[in-house]
Short mmCIF file of C-alpha atoms and ligand atoms in Angstrom, two decimals:
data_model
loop_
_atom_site.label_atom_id
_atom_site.label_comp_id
_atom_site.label_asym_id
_atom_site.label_seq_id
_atom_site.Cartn_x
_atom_site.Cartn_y
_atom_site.Cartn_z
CA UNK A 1 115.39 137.96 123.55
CA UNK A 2 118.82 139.00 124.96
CA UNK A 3 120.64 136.69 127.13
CA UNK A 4 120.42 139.05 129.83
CA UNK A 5 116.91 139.81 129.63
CA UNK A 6 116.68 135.42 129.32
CA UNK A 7 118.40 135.30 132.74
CA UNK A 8 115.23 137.05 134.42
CA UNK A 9 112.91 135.37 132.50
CA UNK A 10 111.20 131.96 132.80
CA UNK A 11 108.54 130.11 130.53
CA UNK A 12 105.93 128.01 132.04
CA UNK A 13 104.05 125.36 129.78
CA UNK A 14 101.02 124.69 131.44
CA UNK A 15 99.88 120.73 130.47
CA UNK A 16 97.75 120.49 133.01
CA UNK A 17 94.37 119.96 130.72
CA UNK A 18 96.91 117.36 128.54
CA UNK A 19 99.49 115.85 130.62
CA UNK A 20 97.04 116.87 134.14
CA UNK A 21 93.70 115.02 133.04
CA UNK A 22 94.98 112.12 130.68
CA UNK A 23 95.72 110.29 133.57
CA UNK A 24 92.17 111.02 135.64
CA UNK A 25 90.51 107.95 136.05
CA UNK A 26 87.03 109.68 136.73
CA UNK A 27 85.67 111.53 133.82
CA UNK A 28 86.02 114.54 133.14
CA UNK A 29 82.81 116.10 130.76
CA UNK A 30 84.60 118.23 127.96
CA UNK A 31 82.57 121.11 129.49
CA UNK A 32 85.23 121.01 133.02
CA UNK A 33 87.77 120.43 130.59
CA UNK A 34 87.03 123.90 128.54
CA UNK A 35 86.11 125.58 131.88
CA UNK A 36 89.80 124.52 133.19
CA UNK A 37 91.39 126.00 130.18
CA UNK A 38 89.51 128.60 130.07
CA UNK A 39 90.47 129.99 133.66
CA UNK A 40 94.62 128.62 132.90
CA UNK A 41 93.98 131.45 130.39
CA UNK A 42 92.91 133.94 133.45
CA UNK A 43 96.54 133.35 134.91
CA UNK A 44 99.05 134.75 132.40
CA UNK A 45 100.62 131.75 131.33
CA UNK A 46 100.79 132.27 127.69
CA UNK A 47 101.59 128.66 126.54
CA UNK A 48 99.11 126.04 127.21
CA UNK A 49 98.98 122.15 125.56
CA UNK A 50 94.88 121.77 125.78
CA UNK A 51 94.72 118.46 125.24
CA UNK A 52 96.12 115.61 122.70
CA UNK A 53 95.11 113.98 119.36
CA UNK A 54 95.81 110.68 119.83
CA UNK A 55 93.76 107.00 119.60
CA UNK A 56 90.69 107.69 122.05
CA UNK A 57 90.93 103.89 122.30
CA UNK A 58 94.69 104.51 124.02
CA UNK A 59 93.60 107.37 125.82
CA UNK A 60 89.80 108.06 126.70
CA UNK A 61 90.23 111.11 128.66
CA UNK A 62 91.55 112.80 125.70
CA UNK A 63 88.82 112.68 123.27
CA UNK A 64 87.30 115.01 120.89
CA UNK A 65 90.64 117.39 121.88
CA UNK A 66 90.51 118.71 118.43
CA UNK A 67 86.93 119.99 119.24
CA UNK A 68 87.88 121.31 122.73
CA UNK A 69 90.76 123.69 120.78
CA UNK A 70 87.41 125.04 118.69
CA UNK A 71 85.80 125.84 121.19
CA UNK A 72 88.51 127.99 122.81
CA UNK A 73 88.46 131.42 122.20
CA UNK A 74 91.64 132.23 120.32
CA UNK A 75 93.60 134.89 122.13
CA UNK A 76 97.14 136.33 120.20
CA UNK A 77 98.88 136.39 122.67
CA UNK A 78 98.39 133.02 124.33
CA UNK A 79 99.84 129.93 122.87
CA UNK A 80 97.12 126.99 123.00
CA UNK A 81 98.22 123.57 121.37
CA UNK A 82 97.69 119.98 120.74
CA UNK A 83 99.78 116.70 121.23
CA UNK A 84 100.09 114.48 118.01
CA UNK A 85 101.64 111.30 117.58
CA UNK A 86 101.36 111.31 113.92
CA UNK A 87 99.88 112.52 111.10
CA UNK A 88 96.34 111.79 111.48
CA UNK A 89 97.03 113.65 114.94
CA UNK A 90 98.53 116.66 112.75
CA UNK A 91 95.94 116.97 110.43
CA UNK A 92 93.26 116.56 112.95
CA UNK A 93 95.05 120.02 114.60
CA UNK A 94 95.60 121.52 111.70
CA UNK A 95 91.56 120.92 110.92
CA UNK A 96 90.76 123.38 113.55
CA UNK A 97 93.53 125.65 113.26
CA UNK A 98 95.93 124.86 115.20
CA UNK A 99 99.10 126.74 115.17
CA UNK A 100 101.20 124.56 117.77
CA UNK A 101 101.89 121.31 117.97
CA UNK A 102 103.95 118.74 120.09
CA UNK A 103 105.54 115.75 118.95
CA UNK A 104 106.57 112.71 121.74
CA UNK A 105 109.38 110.15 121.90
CA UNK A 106 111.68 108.81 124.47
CA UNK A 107 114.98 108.00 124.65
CA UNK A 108 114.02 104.16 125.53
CA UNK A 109 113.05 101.77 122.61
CA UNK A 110 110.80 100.01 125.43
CA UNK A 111 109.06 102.90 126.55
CA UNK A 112 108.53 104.59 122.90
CA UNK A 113 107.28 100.80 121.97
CA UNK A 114 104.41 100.97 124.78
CA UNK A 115 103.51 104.50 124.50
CA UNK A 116 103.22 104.79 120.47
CA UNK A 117 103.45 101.79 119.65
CA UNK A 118 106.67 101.87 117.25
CA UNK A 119 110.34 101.74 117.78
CA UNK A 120 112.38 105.13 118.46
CA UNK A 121 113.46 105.45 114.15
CA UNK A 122 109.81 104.98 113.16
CA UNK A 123 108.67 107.71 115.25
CA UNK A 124 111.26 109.95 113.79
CA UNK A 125 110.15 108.88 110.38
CA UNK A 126 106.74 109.99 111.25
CA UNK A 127 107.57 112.68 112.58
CA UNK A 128 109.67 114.14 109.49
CA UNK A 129 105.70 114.06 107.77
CA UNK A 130 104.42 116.01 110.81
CA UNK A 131 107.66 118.79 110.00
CA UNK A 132 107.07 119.11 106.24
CA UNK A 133 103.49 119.44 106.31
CA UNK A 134 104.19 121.78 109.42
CA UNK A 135 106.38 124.37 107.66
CA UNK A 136 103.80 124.19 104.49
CA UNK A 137 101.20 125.65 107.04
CA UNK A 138 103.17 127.49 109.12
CA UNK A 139 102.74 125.61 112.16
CA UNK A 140 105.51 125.23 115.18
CA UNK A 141 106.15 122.16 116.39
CA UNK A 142 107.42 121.23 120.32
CA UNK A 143 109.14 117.79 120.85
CA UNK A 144 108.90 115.78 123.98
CA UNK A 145 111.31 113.27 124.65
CA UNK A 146 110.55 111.03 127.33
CA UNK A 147 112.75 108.87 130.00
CA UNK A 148 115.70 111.69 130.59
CA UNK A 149 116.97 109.65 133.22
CA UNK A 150 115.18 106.77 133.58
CA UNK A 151 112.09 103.94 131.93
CA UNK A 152 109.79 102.30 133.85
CA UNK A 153 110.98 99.21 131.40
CA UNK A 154 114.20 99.69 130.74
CA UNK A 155 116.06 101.48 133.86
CA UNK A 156 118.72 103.72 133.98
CA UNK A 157 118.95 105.66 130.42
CA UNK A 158 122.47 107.07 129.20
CA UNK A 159 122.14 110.98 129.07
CA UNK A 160 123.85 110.39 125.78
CA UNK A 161 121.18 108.88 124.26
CA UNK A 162 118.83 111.16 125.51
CA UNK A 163 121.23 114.41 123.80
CA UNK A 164 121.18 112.48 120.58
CA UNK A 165 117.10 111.92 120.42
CA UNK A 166 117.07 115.35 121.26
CA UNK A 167 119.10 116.71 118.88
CA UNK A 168 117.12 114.75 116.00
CA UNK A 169 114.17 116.06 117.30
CA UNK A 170 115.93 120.03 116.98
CA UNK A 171 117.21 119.21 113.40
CA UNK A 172 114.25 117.92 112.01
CA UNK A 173 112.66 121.47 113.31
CA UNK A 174 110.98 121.46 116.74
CA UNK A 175 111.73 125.00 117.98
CA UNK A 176 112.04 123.26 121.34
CA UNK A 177 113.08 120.18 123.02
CA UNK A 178 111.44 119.16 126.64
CA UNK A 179 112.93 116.61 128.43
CA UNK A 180 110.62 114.06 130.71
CA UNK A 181 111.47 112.98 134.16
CA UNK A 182 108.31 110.69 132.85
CA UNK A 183 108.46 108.84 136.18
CA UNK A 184 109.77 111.09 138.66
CA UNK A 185 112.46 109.27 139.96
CA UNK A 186 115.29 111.87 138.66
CA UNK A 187 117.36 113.55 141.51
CA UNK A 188 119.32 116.79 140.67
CA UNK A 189 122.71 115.08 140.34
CA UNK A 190 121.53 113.07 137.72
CA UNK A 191 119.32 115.75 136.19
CA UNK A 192 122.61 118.13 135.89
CA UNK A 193 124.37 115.30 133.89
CA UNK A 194 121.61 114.99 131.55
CA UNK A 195 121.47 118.88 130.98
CA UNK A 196 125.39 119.03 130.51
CA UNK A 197 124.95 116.22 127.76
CA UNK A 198 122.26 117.96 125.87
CA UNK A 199 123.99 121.18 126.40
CA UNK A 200 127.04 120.01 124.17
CA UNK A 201 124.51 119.65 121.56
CA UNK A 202 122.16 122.51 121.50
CA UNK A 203 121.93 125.38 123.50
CA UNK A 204 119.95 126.23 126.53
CA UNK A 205 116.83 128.15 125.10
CA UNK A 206 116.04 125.33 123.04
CA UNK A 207 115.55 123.02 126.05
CA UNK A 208 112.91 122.71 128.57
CA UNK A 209 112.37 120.74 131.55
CA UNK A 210 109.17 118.07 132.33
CA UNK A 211 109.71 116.77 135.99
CA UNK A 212 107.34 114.68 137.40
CA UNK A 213 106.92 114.75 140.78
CA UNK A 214 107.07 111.39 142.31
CA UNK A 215 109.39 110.97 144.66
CA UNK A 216 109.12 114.87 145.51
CA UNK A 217 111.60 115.94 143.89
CA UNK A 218 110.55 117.71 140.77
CA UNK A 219 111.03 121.42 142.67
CA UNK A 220 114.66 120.45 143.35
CA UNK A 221 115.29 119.29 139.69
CA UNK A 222 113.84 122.64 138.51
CA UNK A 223 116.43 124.38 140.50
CA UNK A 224 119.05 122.18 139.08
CA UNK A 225 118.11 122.92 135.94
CA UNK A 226 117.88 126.87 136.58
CA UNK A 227 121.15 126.59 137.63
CA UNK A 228 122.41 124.84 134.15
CA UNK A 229 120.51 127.70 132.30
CA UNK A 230 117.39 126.13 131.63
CA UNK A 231 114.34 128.86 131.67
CA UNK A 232 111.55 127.09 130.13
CA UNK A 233 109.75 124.75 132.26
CA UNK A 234 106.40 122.69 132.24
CA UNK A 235 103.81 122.11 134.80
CA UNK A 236 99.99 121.29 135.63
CA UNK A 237 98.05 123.35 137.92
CA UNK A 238 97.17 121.36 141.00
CA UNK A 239 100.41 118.91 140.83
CA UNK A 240 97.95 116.90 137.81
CA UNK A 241 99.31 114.31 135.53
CA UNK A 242 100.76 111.06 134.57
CA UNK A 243 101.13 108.94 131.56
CA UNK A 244 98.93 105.38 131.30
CA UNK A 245 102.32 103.81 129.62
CA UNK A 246 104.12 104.46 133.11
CA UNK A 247 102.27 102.66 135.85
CA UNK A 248 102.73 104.41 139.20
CA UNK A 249 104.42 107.93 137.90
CA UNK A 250 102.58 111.09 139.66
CA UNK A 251 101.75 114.51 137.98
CA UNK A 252 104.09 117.03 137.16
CA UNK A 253 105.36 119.70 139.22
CA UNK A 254 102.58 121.52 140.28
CA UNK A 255 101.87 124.77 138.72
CA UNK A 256 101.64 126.81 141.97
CA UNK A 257 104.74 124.86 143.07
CA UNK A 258 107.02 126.23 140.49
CA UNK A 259 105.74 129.35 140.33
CA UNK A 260 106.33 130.14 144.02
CA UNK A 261 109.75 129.26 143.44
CA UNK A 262 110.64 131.27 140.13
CA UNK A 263 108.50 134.72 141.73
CA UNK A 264 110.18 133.77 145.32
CA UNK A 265 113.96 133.55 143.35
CA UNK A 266 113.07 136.85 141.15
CA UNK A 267 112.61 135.43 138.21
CA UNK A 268 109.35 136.74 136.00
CA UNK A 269 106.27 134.51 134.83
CA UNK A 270 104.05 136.60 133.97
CA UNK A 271 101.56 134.79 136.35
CA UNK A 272 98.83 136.39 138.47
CA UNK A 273 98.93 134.76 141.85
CA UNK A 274 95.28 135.47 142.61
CA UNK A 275 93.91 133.91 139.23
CA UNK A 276 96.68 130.97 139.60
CA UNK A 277 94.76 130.40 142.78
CA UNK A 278 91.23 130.69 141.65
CA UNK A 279 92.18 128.88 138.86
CA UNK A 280 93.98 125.81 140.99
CA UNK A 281 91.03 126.22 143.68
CA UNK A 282 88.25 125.45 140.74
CA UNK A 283 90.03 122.61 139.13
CA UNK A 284 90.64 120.97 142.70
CA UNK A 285 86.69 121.23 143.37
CA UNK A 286 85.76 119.24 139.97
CA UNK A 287 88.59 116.83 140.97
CA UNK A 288 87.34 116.62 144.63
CA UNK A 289 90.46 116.34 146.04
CA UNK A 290 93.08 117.62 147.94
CA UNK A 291 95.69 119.91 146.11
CA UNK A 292 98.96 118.50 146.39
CA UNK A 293 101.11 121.60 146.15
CA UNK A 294 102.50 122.71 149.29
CA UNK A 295 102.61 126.51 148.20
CA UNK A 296 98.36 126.04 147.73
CA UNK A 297 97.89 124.41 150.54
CA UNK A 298 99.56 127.15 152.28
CA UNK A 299 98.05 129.93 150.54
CA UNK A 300 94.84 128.50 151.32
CA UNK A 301 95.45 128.87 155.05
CA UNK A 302 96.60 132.18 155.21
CA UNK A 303 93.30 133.47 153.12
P1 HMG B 1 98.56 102.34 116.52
O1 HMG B 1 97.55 101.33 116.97
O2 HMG B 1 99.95 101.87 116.25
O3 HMG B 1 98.05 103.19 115.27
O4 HMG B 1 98.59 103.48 117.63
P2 HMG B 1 97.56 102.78 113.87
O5 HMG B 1 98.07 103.82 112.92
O6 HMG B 1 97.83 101.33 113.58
O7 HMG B 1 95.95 102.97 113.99
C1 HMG B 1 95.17 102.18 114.87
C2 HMG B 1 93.86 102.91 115.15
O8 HMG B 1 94.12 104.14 115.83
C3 HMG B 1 93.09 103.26 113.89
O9 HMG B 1 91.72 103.29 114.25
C4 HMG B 1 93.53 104.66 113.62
O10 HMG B 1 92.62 105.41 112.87
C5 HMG B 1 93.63 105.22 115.04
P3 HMG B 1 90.76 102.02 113.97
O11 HMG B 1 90.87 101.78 112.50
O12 HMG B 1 91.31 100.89 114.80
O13 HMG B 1 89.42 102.50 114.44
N1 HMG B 1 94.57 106.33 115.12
C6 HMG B 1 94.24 107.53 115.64
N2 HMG B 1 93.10 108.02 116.16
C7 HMG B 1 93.11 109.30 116.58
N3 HMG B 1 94.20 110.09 116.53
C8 HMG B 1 95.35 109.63 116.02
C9 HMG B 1 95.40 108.30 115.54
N4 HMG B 1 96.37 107.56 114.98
C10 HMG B 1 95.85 106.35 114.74
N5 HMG B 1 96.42 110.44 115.99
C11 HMG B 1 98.97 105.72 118.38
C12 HMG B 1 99.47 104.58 117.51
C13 HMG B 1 100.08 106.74 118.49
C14 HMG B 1 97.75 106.34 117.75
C15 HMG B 1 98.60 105.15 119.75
O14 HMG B 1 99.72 104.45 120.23
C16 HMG B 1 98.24 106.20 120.77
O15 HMG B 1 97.25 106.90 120.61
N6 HMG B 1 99.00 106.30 121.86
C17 HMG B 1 98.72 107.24 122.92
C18 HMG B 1 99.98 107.87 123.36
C19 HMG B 1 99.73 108.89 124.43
O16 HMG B 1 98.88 109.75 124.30
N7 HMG B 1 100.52 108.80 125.53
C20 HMG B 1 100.48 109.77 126.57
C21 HMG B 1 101.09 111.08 126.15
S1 HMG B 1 102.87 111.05 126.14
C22 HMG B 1 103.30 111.49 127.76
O17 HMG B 1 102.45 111.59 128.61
C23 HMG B 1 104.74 111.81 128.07
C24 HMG B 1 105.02 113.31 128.14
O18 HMG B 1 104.15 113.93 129.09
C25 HMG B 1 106.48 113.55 128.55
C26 HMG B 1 106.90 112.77 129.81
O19 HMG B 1 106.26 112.92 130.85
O20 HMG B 1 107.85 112.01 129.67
C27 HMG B 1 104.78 113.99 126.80
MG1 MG B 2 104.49 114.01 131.24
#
């Protein structure tokens, strides 16, 4: 894609069904998990992270994943993947064909430590297996890396740490690196010095932006970032999400949320507002609960 057709253009990762429900302490049958996915793929949004391959001991709500991507119908032109931690994960998403994966770090030893239980290196080192057996089988691989500005452990967390994870994540092969406001404390003036670190490393359509929404300020980091010359961004419908390693952080932007912004600031996503909505409407019935996006609580008025 040009750089001038890149300027117009913004990609959403929905991880909603990942990020969204691995954090929902009621359960959630893997039939309501298919039927969400299912309708995400109603939308438009092209890439979606369905669920993650990781210990169901860690993790409940993410069971049988690797099943769930099965029993999805396989569309060409939608992007579904799976979260793996290693390379059982891998070959677990490789077993049902999986042609996308994500791999997660952080850029705190504490937080890495708690979440996958190994230091920073080692998850590099496993990792590097994930990329060679990856490129044997032709499969792309995403890389998270968590804490961009700070750990629920460890504080504050240098932005040049967080450029140097990331750029051993893009050397080793991920096609893309996305950043995680894992707790949602970041605030755009910290968010822009984080961006202009990574940015001496890589350049801007290799990075993507995870913001958490906290504090309430995930919509103003996105803008931040769009004004750095980030354009790839992920979200869950319905504002869902959280990780179990970081006690008290909210979902992710919502969905709705960011696209109201991008469509509002001309910028395309390829989303259609009234399946977005039916979509975000359905999900927030199973849930029973209020949608916290403004932008779908406002829509919902008006219709
Ligand atoms: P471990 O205990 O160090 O692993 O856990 P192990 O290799 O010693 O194996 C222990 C057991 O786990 C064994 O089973 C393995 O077979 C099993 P047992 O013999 O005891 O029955 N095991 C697995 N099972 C299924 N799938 C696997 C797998 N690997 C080992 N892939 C492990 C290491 C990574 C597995 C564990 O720490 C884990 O599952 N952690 C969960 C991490 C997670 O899902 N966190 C949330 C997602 S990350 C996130 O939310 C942040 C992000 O959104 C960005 C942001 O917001 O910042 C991405
Ligand atoms: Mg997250």
């Amino acid at each position: 894609m040009s750089q001038a057709s890149r300027a117009d253009q913004v990609k959403i990762v929905e991880v909603g069904p990942r990020d969204g429900l691995q954090n929902e302490k009621q359960p959630i049958s893997f039939e309501q998990r298919k039927d969400f996915i299912l309708d995400l793929m109603q939308t438009g949004l092209k890439n979606i992270e369905v669920g993650s391959c990781v210990s169901a001991k860690w993790v409940p709500q993410m069971a049988r994943s690797d099943e769930l991507f099965a029993a999805l119908p396989q569309q060409p032109d939608i992007h579904l993947s799976l979260l793996t931690p290693n390379i059982k994960g891998f070959d677990a998403a490789l077993a049902v064909g999986c042609k996308e994966v994500a791999v997660f770090t952080a850029a705190s030893e504490s937080f890495t430590q708690k979440n996958i239980n190994c230091s920073i290196a080692e998850s590099l080192d496993k990792f590097a297996e994930i990329m060679h057996k990856a490129k044997q089988y032709n499969v792309k691989v995403r890389g998270y890396v968590s804490c961009m500005v700070d750990c629920p452990y460890e504080g504050a967390i240098d932005p040049r740490q967080v450029a140097k994870v990331s750029k051993q994540l893009f050397d080793m092969g991920c096609y893309e690196i996305s950043l995680g406001d894992t707790i949602g404390t970041a605030t755009p003036d910290r968010v822009k010095q984080v961006w202009q670190a990574c940015l001496s490393e890589m350049d801007s359509q290799f990075l993507a932006g995870h913001f958490h929404n906290t504090y309430g300020m995930a919509v103003a980091n996105t803008y931040q970032s769009l004004e750095q010359g980030i354009r790839i961004f992920d979200a869950s419908l319905a504002g869902l999400g959280g990780c179990p390693y970081a006690k008290g952080a909210s979902g992710n932007v919502a969905t709705e949320d960011l696209y109201y912004l991008l469509s509002r600031m001309g910028l395309a996503t390829g989303i259609d507002e009234a399946a977005l909505m039916r979509a975000s409407q359905n999900i927030s019935a199973v849930l029973q609960r209020k949608n916290p996006s403004n932008f779908a609580q406002a829509y919902a008025q008006q219709c």
